[in-house]
mmCIF file of C-alpha atoms in Angstrom:
data_model
loop_
_atom_site.group_PDB
_atom_site.id
_atom_site.type_symbol
_atom_site.label_atom_id
_atom_site.label_comp_id
_atom_site.label_asym_id
_atom_site.label_seq_id
_atom_site.Cartn_x
_atom_site.Cartn_y
_atom_site.Cartn_z
ATOM 1 C CA MET G 1 -25.835 10.920 -28.052
ATOM 2 C CA THR G 2 -29.510 10.050 -27.688
ATOM 3 C CA PRO G 3 -31.608 10.823 -24.600
ATOM 4 C CA TRP G 4 -31.908 7.057 -23.981
ATOM 5 C CA VAL G 5 -28.139 6.681 -23.800
ATOM 6 C CA LEU G 6 -27.962 9.645 -21.427
ATOM 7 C CA TYR G 7 -30.581 7.968 -19.248
ATOM 8 C CA ASP G 8 -28.612 4.698 -19.311
ATOM 9 C CA LEU G 9 -25.513 6.583 -18.196
ATOM 10 C CA LEU G 10 -27.502 8.285 -15.439
ATOM 11 C CA VAL G 11 -28.869 4.988 -14.103
ATOM 12 C CA GLY G 12 -25.484 3.239 -14.311
ATOM 13 C CA ALA G 13 -23.765 6.113 -12.516
ATOM 14 C CA GLY G 14 -26.590 6.203 -9.963
ATOM 15 C CA VAL G 15 -26.196 2.553 -9.008
ATOM 16 C CA LEU G 16 -22.417 2.900 -8.714
ATOM 17 C CA LEU G 17 -22.669 6.102 -6.661
ATOM 18 C CA ALA G 18 -25.303 4.468 -4.459
ATOM 19 C CA GLY G 19 -22.709 1.847 -3.607
ATOM 20 C CA LEU G 20 -20.215 4.534 -2.660
ATOM 21 C CA GLY G 21 -22.791 6.324 -0.530
ATOM 22 C CA LEU G 22 -23.655 3.150 1.359
ATOM 23 C CA GLY G 23 -19.986 2.289 1.799
ATOM 24 C CA GLY G 24 -19.221 5.737 3.166
ATOM 25 C CA LEU G 25 -21.964 5.364 5.761
ATOM 26 C CA ALA G 26 -21.064 1.775 6.671
ATOM 27 C CA ALA G 27 -17.338 2.465 7.072
ATOM 28 C CA ARG G 28 -17.740 5.277 9.594
ATOM 29 C CA PRO G 29 -17.936 3.040 12.679
ATOM 30 C CA LEU G 30 -14.772 1.211 11.592
ATOM 31 C CA ARG G 31 -12.600 4.356 11.774
ATOM 32 C CA LEU G 32 -10.096 3.030 9.273
ATOM 33 C CA GLY G 33 -7.902 6.108 9.292
ATOM 34 C CA GLU G 34 -7.700 6.043 5.489
ATOM 35 C CA ALA G 35 -8.992 9.396 4.275
ATOM 36 C CA GLY G 36 -7.243 9.491 0.889
ATOM 37 C CA PHE G 37 -7.853 7.697 -2.369
ATOM 38 C CA LEU G 38 -7.309 4.265 -0.828
ATOM 39 C CA GLY G 39 -9.980 4.920 1.776
ATOM 40 C CA LEU G 40 -12.364 6.198 -0.892
ATOM 41 C CA TRP G 41 -11.754 3.124 -3.042
ATOM 42 C CA LEU G 42 -12.251 0.696 -0.151
ATOM 43 C CA ARG G 43 -15.505 2.392 0.841
ATOM 44 C CA TRP G 44 -16.733 2.132 -2.730
ATOM 45 C CA ALA G 45 -15.994 -1.583 -2.943
ATOM 46 C CA LEU G 46 -17.556 -2.167 0.483
ATOM 47 C CA GLY G 47 -20.702 -0.263 -0.419
ATOM 48 C CA LEU G 48 -21.293 -2.130 -3.673
ATOM 49 C CA GLY G 49 -21.158 -5.433 -1.840
ATOM 50 C CA LEU G 50 -23.518 -4.205 0.853
ATOM 51 C CA LEU G 51 -25.893 -2.781 -1.746
ATOM 52 C CA SER G 52 -26.155 -6.265 -3.264
ATOM 53 C CA LEU G 53 -27.112 -7.715 0.114
ATOM 54 C CA ILE G 54 -29.657 -4.974 0.799
ATOM 55 C CA THR G 55 -31.264 -5.651 -2.582
ATOM 56 C CA LEU G 56 -31.316 -9.367 -1.720
ATOM 57 C CA ALA G 57 -33.100 -8.562 1.544
ATOM 58 C CA ILE G 58 -35.619 -6.388 -0.304
ATOM 59 C CA ALA G 59 -36.245 -9.175 -2.801
ATOM 60 C CA ALA G 60 -36.564 -11.770 -0.043
ATOM 61 C CA ILE G 61 -39.448 -9.876 1.604
ATOM 62 C CA GLY G 62 -41.222 -9.310 -1.706
ATOM 63 C CA LEU G 63 -40.507 -5.597 -2.171
ATOM 64 C CA LEU G 64 -38.480 -5.742 -5.375
ATOM 65 C CA ARG G 65 -40.336 -2.845 -6.949
ATOM 66 C CA THR G 66 -39.474 0.435 -8.636
ATOM 67 C CA ALA G 67 -41.172 2.364 -5.837
ATOM 68 C CA VAL G 68 -38.570 0.924 -3.455
ATOM 69 C CA ALA G 69 -35.526 0.906 -5.751
ATOM 70 C CA ALA G 70 -35.844 4.495 -7.006
ATOM 71 C CA PRO G 71 -35.640 6.271 -3.618
ATOM 72 C CA LEU G 72 -33.033 3.791 -2.378
ATOM 73 C CA VAL G 73 -30.705 4.343 -5.327
ATOM 74 C CA GLY G 74 -31.454 8.056 -5.580
ATOM 75 C CA GLY G 75 -30.876 8.793 -1.906
ATOM 76 C CA LEU G 76 -27.699 6.747 -1.621
ATOM 77 C CA ALA G 77 -26.394 8.187 -4.909
ATOM 78 C CA LEU G 78 -26.660 11.704 -3.474
ATOM 79 C CA VAL G 79 -24.708 10.574 -0.416
ATOM 80 C CA GLY G 80 -22.242 8.885 -2.764
ATOM 81 C CA ALA G 81 -21.718 12.055 -4.775
ATOM 82 C CA LEU G 82 -20.923 13.978 -1.584
ATOM 83 C CA THR G 83 -18.633 11.180 -0.414
ATOM 84 C CA LEU G 84 -16.840 11.228 -3.771
ATOM 85 C CA VAL G 85 -16.240 14.990 -3.567
ATOM 86 C CA GLN G 86 -14.996 14.739 0.010
ATOM 87 C CA GLY G 87 -12.779 11.763 -0.806
ATOM 88 C CA VAL G 88 -11.209 13.432 -3.820
ATOM 89 C CA ARG G 89 -10.571 16.581 -1.803
ATOM 90 C CA ALA G 90 -8.917 14.547 0.936
ATOM 91 C CA GLY G 91 -6.836 12.697 -1.630
ATOM 92 C CA LEU G 92 -5.698 15.930 -3.239
ATOM 93 C CA ALA G 93 -4.911 17.634 0.053
ATOM 94 C CA GLY G 94 -1.274 16.522 -0.039
ATOM 95 C CA GLY G 95 -0.713 17.193 -3.725
ATOM 96 C CA ALA G 96 -1.673 13.647 -4.680
ATOM 97 C CA LEU G 97 -3.069 14.676 -8.060
ATOM 98 C CA ARG G 98 0.284 16.004 -9.172
ATOM 99 C CA ARG G 99 2.028 12.865 -7.947
ATOM 100 C CA TYR G 100 -0.436 10.578 -9.704
ATOM 101 C CA ALA G 101 -0.334 12.638 -12.891
ATOM 102 C CA MET G 102 3.446 12.459 -13.009
ATOM 103 C CA LEU G 103 3.716 8.907 -11.632
ATOM 104 C CA ALA G 104 6.765 9.609 -9.506
ATOM 105 C CA GLY G 105 9.968 8.219 -10.919
ATOM 106 C CA VAL G 106 8.476 7.613 -14.376
ATOM 107 C CA ASP G 107 9.345 9.617 -17.475
ATOM 108 C CA ARG G 108 6.702 11.791 -19.150
ATOM 109 C CA LEU G 109 6.493 9.664 -22.298
ATOM 110 C CA PHE G 110 5.454 6.666 -20.232
ATOM 111 C CA VAL G 111 2.873 8.810 -18.413
ATOM 112 C CA ALA G 112 1.385 9.937 -21.717
ATOM 113 C CA LEU G 113 1.296 6.387 -23.065
ATOM 114 C CA PHE G 114 -0.289 5.117 -19.849
ATOM 115 C CA PHE G 115 -3.182 7.573 -19.925
ATOM 116 C CA ALA G 116 -3.673 7.182 -23.681
ATOM 117 C CA MET G 117 -3.748 3.369 -23.534
ATOM 118 C CA THR G 118 -5.988 3.328 -20.478
ATOM 119 C CA ALA G 119 -8.475 5.742 -22.013
ATOM 120 C CA GLY G 120 -8.329 3.876 -25.322
ATOM 121 C CA SER G 121 -9.042 0.543 -23.647
ATOM 122 C CA PHE G 122 -12.115 1.826 -21.834
ATOM 123 C CA LEU G 123 -13.387 3.647 -24.915
ATOM 124 C CA TRP G 124 -13.044 0.447 -26.967
ATOM 125 C CA ILE G 125 -14.934 -1.576 -24.351
ATOM 126 C CA LEU G 126 -17.627 1.097 -24.125
ATOM 127 C CA LEU G 127 -18.261 1.313 -27.864
ATOM 128 C CA SER G 128 -17.816 -2.362 -28.761
ATOM 129 C CA HIS G 129 -19.658 -4.020 -25.861
ATOM 130 C CA THR G 130 -21.126 -1.792 -23.180
ATOM 131 C CA LEU G 131 -23.489 0.381 -25.227
ATOM 132 C CA LEU G 132 -24.694 -2.487 -27.405
ATOM 133 C CA PRO G 133 -27.735 -4.720 -26.738
ATOM 134 C CA GLN G 134 -27.255 -8.020 -24.933
ATOM 135 C CA ILE G 135 -25.948 -10.755 -27.208
ATOM 136 C CA ASP G 136 -24.045 -13.024 -24.799
ATOM 137 C CA TRP G 137 -25.612 -16.385 -24.001
ATOM 138 C CA ASP G 138 -24.837 -16.149 -20.270
ATOM 139 C CA THR G 139 -26.305 -12.662 -20.059
ATOM 140 C CA ILE G 140 -29.521 -13.495 -21.884
ATOM 141 C CA SER G 141 -30.095 -16.927 -20.355
ATOM 142 C CA TYR G 142 -29.574 -16.174 -16.668
ATOM 143 C CA HIS G 143 -27.563 -13.083 -15.646
ATOM 144 C CA LEU G 144 -30.435 -10.829 -16.710
ATOM 145 C CA ALA G 145 -33.177 -13.430 -17.125
ATOM 146 C CA LEU G 146 -33.223 -14.219 -13.400
ATOM 147 C CA PRO G 147 -33.432 -10.595 -12.192
ATOM 148 C CA LYS G 148 -36.231 -9.986 -14.709
ATOM 149 C CA ARG G 149 -38.076 -13.001 -13.379
ATOM 150 C CA TYR G 150 -37.691 -11.791 -9.793
ATOM 151 C CA ILE G 151 -38.900 -8.331 -10.774
ATOM 152 C CA ALA G 152 -41.962 -9.819 -12.439
ATOM 153 C CA ALA G 153 -42.675 -11.782 -9.251
ATOM 154 C CA GLY G 154 -41.941 -8.807 -7.001
ATOM 155 C CA GLY G 155 -39.225 -10.745 -5.158
ATOM 156 C CA LEU G 156 -37.271 -13.972 -4.982
ATOM 157 C CA THR G 157 -38.918 -17.045 -6.382
ATOM 158 C CA TYR G 158 -37.712 -20.610 -6.836
ATOM 159 C CA VAL G 159 -36.728 -21.445 -10.419
ATOM 160 C CA PRO G 160 -36.451 -25.252 -10.704
ATOM 161 C CA PHE G 161 -35.435 -25.445 -14.370
ATOM 162 C CA MET G 162 -32.324 -23.242 -14.369
ATOM 163 C CA LEU G 163 -28.962 -24.565 -13.134
ATOM 164 C CA HIS G 164 -27.680 -21.157 -12.054
ATOM 165 C CA ALA G 165 -30.800 -20.035 -10.209
ATOM 166 C CA ASN G 166 -29.592 -21.238 -6.790
ATOM 167 C CA TRP G 167 -26.056 -19.903 -7.020
ATOM 168 C CA PRO G 168 -24.885 -16.695 -5.283
ATOM 169 C CA MET G 169 -25.977 -13.640 -7.292
ATOM 170 C CA ASN G 170 -24.603 -10.407 -5.852
ATOM 171 C CA MET G 171 -24.110 -8.900 -9.294
ATOM 172 C CA GLU G 172 -27.553 -9.935 -10.455
ATOM 173 C CA MET G 173 -29.006 -8.008 -7.517
ATOM 174 C CA LEU G 174 -27.297 -4.867 -8.804
ATOM 175 C CA PHE G 175 -28.627 -5.696 -12.253
ATOM 176 C CA ALA G 176 -32.116 -5.842 -10.739
ATOM 177 C CA LEU G 177 -31.768 -2.254 -9.515
ATOM 178 C CA SER G 178 -30.861 -1.047 -12.998
ATOM 179 C CA LEU G 179 -33.694 -3.030 -14.570
ATOM 180 C CA LEU G 180 -36.186 -1.665 -12.045
ATOM 181 C CA LEU G 181 -35.108 1.832 -13.091
ATOM 182 C CA GLY G 182 -35.800 0.964 -16.723
ATOM 183 C CA SER G 183 -32.322 0.471 -18.175
ATOM 184 C CA ASP G 184 -30.769 -2.790 -19.298
ATOM 185 C CA VAL G 185 -27.710 -1.038 -20.751
ATOM 186 C CA ALA G 186 -27.014 0.313 -17.256
ATOM 187 C CA THR G 187 -26.229 -3.258 -16.210
ATOM 188 C CA HIS G 188 -23.369 -3.166 -18.725
ATOM 189 C CA LEU G 189 -22.241 0.227 -17.458
ATOM 190 C CA ALA G 190 -22.188 -1.070 -13.890
ATOM 191 C CA MET G 191 -19.786 -3.837 -14.889
ATOM 192 C CA LEU G 192 -17.604 -1.376 -16.770
ATOM 193 C CA GLY G 193 -17.575 0.649 -13.566
ATOM 194 C CA PHE G 194 -16.407 -2.415 -11.628
ATOM 195 C CA LEU G 195 -13.556 -2.841 -14.097
ATOM 196 C CA ALA G 196 -12.612 0.829 -13.759
ATOM 197 C CA LEU G 197 -12.620 0.525 -9.978
ATOM 198 C CA THR G 198 -10.441 -2.579 -10.183
ATOM 199 C CA ALA G 199 -7.921 -0.795 -12.405
ATOM 200 C CA ALA G 200 -7.922 2.241 -10.126
ATOM 201 C CA GLY G 201 -7.447 -0.032 -7.125
ATOM 202 C CA VAL G 202 -4.359 -1.611 -8.666
ATOM 203 C CA LEU G 203 -2.774 1.810 -9.166
ATOM 204 C CA ILE G 204 -3.796 3.111 -5.729
ATOM 205 C CA ALA G 205 -2.664 -0.033 -3.912
ATOM 206 C CA ALA G 206 0.704 -0.013 -5.666
ATOM 207 C CA ARG G 207 1.345 3.534 -4.439
ATOM 208 C CA ARG G 208 -0.015 3.019 -0.913
ATOM 209 C CA LEU G 209 1.448 -0.413 -0.174
ATOM 210 C CA LEU G 210 4.502 -0.608 -2.433
ATOM 211 C CA GLY G 211 5.360 3.033 -3.041
ATOM 212 C CA ASP G 212 5.870 2.151 -6.702
ATOM 213 C CA ASP G 213 3.824 4.026 -9.297
ATOM 214 C CA LYS G 214 5.465 2.385 -12.263
ATOM 215 C CA ALA G 215 4.650 -1.127 -11.078
ATOM 216 C CA GLY G 216 1.035 -0.092 -10.588
ATOM 217 C CA ALA G 217 0.824 1.546 -14.001
ATOM 218 C CA ILE G 218 2.305 -1.486 -15.744
ATOM 219 C CA ALA G 219 -0.097 -3.775 -13.877
ATOM 220 C CA VAL G 220 -3.069 -1.647 -14.979
ATOM 221 C CA LEU G 221 -1.928 -1.741 -18.614
ATOM 222 C CA LEU G 222 -1.443 -5.499 -18.468
ATOM 223 C CA LEU G 223 -4.913 -5.899 -16.976
ATOM 224 C CA LEU G 224 -6.627 -3.752 -19.593
ATOM 225 C CA THR G 225 -4.837 -5.274 -22.558
ATOM 226 C CA VAL G 226 -5.917 -8.838 -21.749
ATOM 227 C CA PRO G 227 -8.474 -9.686 -24.465
ATOM 228 C CA MET G 228 -10.685 -11.673 -22.087
ATOM 229 C CA VAL G 229 -10.834 -8.764 -19.650
ATOM 230 C CA LYS G 230 -11.992 -6.452 -22.411
ATOM 231 C CA ARG G 231 -14.532 -9.016 -23.545
ATOM 232 C CA LEU G 232 -15.965 -9.674 -20.082
ATOM 233 C CA GLY G 233 -15.679 -6.121 -18.745
ATOM 234 C CA GLY G 234 -18.265 -4.576 -21.040
ATOM 235 C CA PRO G 235 -21.513 -6.599 -20.973
ATOM 236 C CA ALA G 236 -23.549 -7.789 -17.990
ATOM 237 C CA LEU G 237 -21.155 -10.616 -17.101
ATOM 238 C CA ILE G 238 -19.864 -11.035 -13.556
ATOM 239 C CA ASP G 239 -16.373 -12.523 -13.808
ATOM 240 C CA VAL G 240 -14.350 -9.316 -14.077
ATOM 241 C CA ALA G 241 -16.425 -7.597 -11.406
ATOM 242 C CA MET G 242 -15.507 -10.235 -8.837
ATOM 243 C CA GLY G 243 -11.890 -9.091 -9.203
ATOM 244 C CA LEU G 244 -12.725 -5.879 -7.357
ATOM 245 C CA TYR G 245 -13.604 -7.795 -4.191
ATOM 246 C CA VAL G 246 -10.600 -10.113 -4.487
ATOM 247 C CA LEU G 247 -8.262 -7.129 -4.806
ATOM 248 C CA ALA G 248 -9.962 -5.296 -1.934
ATOM 249 C CA ALA G 249 -9.586 -8.397 0.250
ATOM 250 C CA GLY G 250 -5.868 -8.494 -0.568
ATOM 251 C CA VAL G 251 -5.399 -4.814 0.263
ATOM 252 C CA SER G 252 -7.316 -5.176 3.533
ATOM 253 C CA PHE G 253 -5.287 -8.239 4.494
ATOM 254 C CA ALA G 254 -2.047 -6.366 3.800
ATOM 255 C CA ARG G 255 -3.198 -3.456 5.970
ATOM 256 C CA TRP G 256 -4.108 -5.889 8.763
ATOM 257 C CA ARG G 257 -0.628 -7.355 8.613
ATOM 258 C CA GLN G 258 0.781 -3.852 9.018
ATOM 259 C CA GLU G 259 -1.451 -2.643 11.844
ATOM 260 C CA ARG G 260 -3.011 -5.780 13.413
ATOM 261 C CA ALA G 261 -6.238 -3.776 13.800
ATOM 262 C CA TRP G 262 -9.434 -5.859 13.702
ATOM 263 C CA PRO G 263 -11.380 -3.526 11.325
ATOM 264 C CA TRP G 264 -9.004 -4.465 8.521
ATOM 265 C CA LEU G 265 -9.575 -8.154 9.089
ATOM 266 C CA LEU G 266 -13.313 -7.502 9.219
ATOM 267 C CA LEU G 267 -13.094 -5.815 5.834
ATOM 268 C CA CYS G 268 -11.037 -8.682 4.445
ATOM 269 C CA GLY G 269 -13.662 -11.165 5.595
ATOM 270 C CA LEU G 270 -16.477 -9.097 4.095
ATOM 271 C CA PHE G 271 -14.710 -8.782 0.754
ATOM 272 C CA CYS G 272 -14.047 -12.523 0.697
ATOM 273 C CA GLY G 273 -17.731 -13.046 1.364
ATOM 274 C CA PHE G 274 -18.689 -10.638 -1.406
ATOM 275 C CA ALA G 275 -16.451 -12.514 -3.843
ATOM 276 C CA ALA G 276 -18.007 -15.824 -2.813
ATOM 277 C CA GLY G 277 -21.441 -14.212 -3.072
ATOM 278 C CA SER G 278 -20.790 -13.083 -6.626
ATOM 279 C CA LYS G 279 -19.893 -16.472 -8.050
ATOM 280 C CA LEU G 280 -19.986 -19.925 -6.485
ATOM 281 C CA MET G 281 -16.339 -20.519 -7.371
ATOM 282 C CA GLY G 282 -15.461 -17.268 -5.629
ATOM 283 C CA GLY G 283 -15.517 -19.206 -2.392
ATOM 284 C CA GLY G 284 -12.038 -20.403 -3.325
ATOM 285 C CA PHE G 285 -10.684 -16.924 -2.598
ATOM 286 C CA ALA G 286 -12.217 -16.996 0.870
ATOM 287 C CA ILE G 287 -10.380 -20.273 1.463
ATOM 288 C CA LEU G 288 -7.165 -18.750 0.095
ATOM 289 C CA TYR G 289 -7.248 -15.747 2.420
ATOM 290 C CA GLY G 290 -8.258 -17.998 5.287
ATOM 291 C CA LEU G 291 -5.136 -20.076 4.706
ATOM 292 C CA LEU G 292 -3.018 -16.917 4.525
ATOM 293 C CA PHE G 293 -4.511 -15.808 7.835
ATOM 294 C CA LEU G 294 -3.695 -19.170 9.420
ATOM 295 C CA TRP G 295 -0.139 -18.995 8.078
ATOM 296 C CA GLU G 296 0.354 -15.512 9.484
ATOM 297 C CA ALA G 297 -1.208 -16.512 12.793
ATOM 298 C CA GLY G 298 0.989 -19.608 13.002
ATOM 299 C CA ARG G 299 4.131 -17.562 12.501
ATOM 300 C CA GLY G 300 3.008 -15.101 15.142
ATOM 301 C CA TRP G 301 2.182 -17.848 17.614
ATOM 302 C CA LEU G 302 5.614 -19.440 17.237
ATOM 303 C CA ALA G 303 7.278 -16.094 17.849
ATOM 304 C CA ALA G 304 5.043 -15.375 20.864
ATOM 305 C CA ARG G 305 5.664 -18.833 22.291
ATOM 306 C CA ARG G 306 9.415 -18.245 22.208
ATOM 307 C CA ASP G 307 8.794 -15.090 24.252
ATOM 308 C CA GLY G 308 6.504 -16.879 26.702
ATOM 309 C CA ALA G 309 3.335 -15.152 25.446
ATOM 310 C CA GLY G 310 1.797 -18.067 23.585
ATOM 311 C CA ARG G 311 -1.485 -18.105 25.530
ATOM 312 C CA ALA G 312 -2.100 -14.394 25.098
ATOM 313 C CA PHE G 313 -1.453 -14.678 21.389
ATOM 314 C CA ALA G 314 -3.773 -17.683 21.119
ATOM 315 C CA ALA G 315 -6.584 -15.653 22.691
ATOM 316 C CA SER G 316 -6.069 -12.821 20.235
ATOM 317 C CA PHE G 317 -5.948 -15.340 17.385
ATOM 318 C CA VAL G 318 -9.379 -16.681 18.349
ATOM 319 C CA ARG G 319 -10.802 -13.151 18.345
ATOM 320 C CA TYR G 320 -9.273 -12.386 14.949
ATOM 321 C CA ALA G 321 -10.489 -15.693 13.524
ATOM 322 C CA LEU G 322 -14.031 -14.968 14.693
ATOM 323 C CA VAL G 323 -13.942 -11.490 13.157
ATOM 324 C CA PHE G 324 -12.716 -12.799 9.813
ATOM 325 C CA GLY G 325 -14.936 -15.882 9.706
ATOM 326 C CA LEU G 326 -18.161 -14.284 10.906
ATOM 327 C CA ALA G 327 -17.736 -11.308 8.554
ATOM 328 C CA GLY G 328 -17.288 -13.602 5.573
ATOM 329 C CA LEU G 329 -20.213 -15.774 6.657
ATOM 330 C CA ALA G 330 -22.448 -12.729 7.087
ATOM 331 C CA ALA G 331 -21.605 -11.586 3.552
ATOM 332 C CA VAL G 332 -22.190 -14.896 1.731
ATOM 333 C CA GLY G 333 -24.284 -16.856 4.218
ATOM 334 C CA PRO G 334 -27.657 -15.556 2.959
ATOM 335 C CA TRP G 335 -26.953 -17.024 -0.474
ATOM 336 C CA TYR G 336 -25.981 -20.430 0.904
ATOM 337 C CA LEU G 337 -29.055 -20.374 3.160
ATOM 338 C CA ARG G 338 -31.279 -19.576 0.179
ATOM 339 C CA SER G 339 -29.812 -22.485 -1.774
ATOM 340 C CA TYR G 340 -30.331 -24.808 1.197
ATOM 341 C CA VAL G 341 -33.946 -23.721 1.647
ATOM 342 C CA ASN G 342 -34.665 -24.169 -2.063
ATOM 343 C CA THR G 343 -32.834 -27.437 -2.672
ATOM 344 C CA GLY G 344 -31.554 -28.901 0.591
ATOM 345 C CA ASN G 345 -27.967 -28.323 -0.608
ATOM 346 C CA PRO G 346 -26.123 -25.086 0.330
ATOM 347 C CA ILE G 347 -23.805 -25.338 -2.705
ATOM 348 C CA TRP G 348 -26.257 -26.966 -5.113
ATOM 349 C CA PRO G 349 -25.670 -28.952 -7.291
ATOM 350 C CA PHE G 350 -22.103 -29.612 -6.138
ATOM 351 C CA ALA G 351 -21.372 -32.247 -3.467
ATOM 352 C CA PHE G 352 -24.609 -33.944 -4.500
ATOM 353 C CA HIS G 353 -23.531 -37.253 -2.946
ATOM 354 C CA VAL G 354 -22.913 -35.459 0.362
ATOM 355 C CA PHE G 355 -25.894 -33.115 0.659
ATOM 356 C CA GLY G 356 -28.281 -34.475 -1.934
ATOM 357 C CA GLY G 357 -30.463 -31.871 -3.592
ATOM 358 C CA ARG G 358 -33.880 -31.165 -4.988
ATOM 359 C CA ASP G 359 -34.395 -31.259 -8.768
ATOM 360 C CA TRP G 360 -31.091 -33.069 -9.379
ATOM 361 C CA ASP G 361 -29.919 -36.652 -9.789
ATOM 362 C CA ASP G 362 -26.830 -38.828 -10.281
ATOM 363 C CA LEU G 363 -26.848 -38.402 -14.043
ATOM 364 C CA GLY G 364 -26.982 -34.618 -13.771
ATOM 365 C CA ASP G 365 -24.120 -34.720 -11.282
ATOM 366 C CA GLU G 366 -22.049 -36.829 -13.682
ATOM 367 C CA TYR G 367 -22.667 -34.465 -16.598
ATOM 368 C CA ASN G 368 -21.922 -31.440 -14.449
ATOM 369 C CA MET G 369 -18.579 -32.835 -13.297
ATOM 370 C CA GLN G 370 -17.652 -33.738 -16.884
ATOM 371 C CA LEU G 371 -18.368 -30.150 -17.891
ATOM 372 C CA MET G 372 -16.195 -28.827 -15.080
ATOM 373 C CA GLU G 373 -13.331 -31.094 -16.122
ATOM 374 C CA GLU G 374 -13.584 -29.961 -19.756
ATOM 375 C CA ARG G 375 -13.347 -26.338 -18.699
#
């Protein structure tokens, strides 16, 4: 292994650990009461989303420079390493390692096959995609081209000739950190880390919410054996990474249903916002969880009304709705605001006949919709 590869691994791990460090700090006021592996995983997902927004803020004020990124990533990575050690210790306190290693209720042959197939999948992705130079059109044309352009300018700048330049770019902000630290391969490693966190989240959530290790293990194997997941999980592409936020939103929503504690709904809203801030189409998941929230609230209101407590429930519903909605808006709103400032359309170039939009026209809108229909 060459020193350059070791440096790439160091930068990739640094960015990921920086996310964990930030998440550990940000989650303290919420007092989630989740000290085990689930709490560690949620903090990691939260921190990566927040790190994207912090990088966006840095870029917006023209400080997208190595002198800013290096201490930011380095300091948060140290906090993340400590958080990781503490989280693993807390998770192992009740003998969790033995339970996970044996996958309660599952025979040893299945356990061996699970770990072998999981390790084999990640090794294949690492060697066939992650450690190789960029060859994907999306990666070269905008996923890395835009962060490089921002770095050259020292911050955000309007790019009128690129369709994707005004879309939400949480992942590209993380890419910018890796590029500022001198490693383009680290952008691939960051996405592989997102895939690993998603797979770990499936297993952890299955144990914590369902009490079923085998279901979680099978789900992880199905995820990692999907050819498209392997193809998109290695290079600097964003589609697989968005799955981490969608899963975290689902877990947070399930915990809110169990406890009816507002911090869980706040987390759900943030994760929905992070998903929408990673890809324009990710806003569909925010709508999905919003509808699930309304369904759950409607059921609760009907039950409360039968008991004569309809007004009290309605008041609590408004509070919950504000928590969920404002959290999601805070997470994705900066991207929509940037698009509006640049083009006059918050979701440019979509809804062109409603909002209009700079550097776009009817013919472009027609071609764009035809492309969407073909896909």
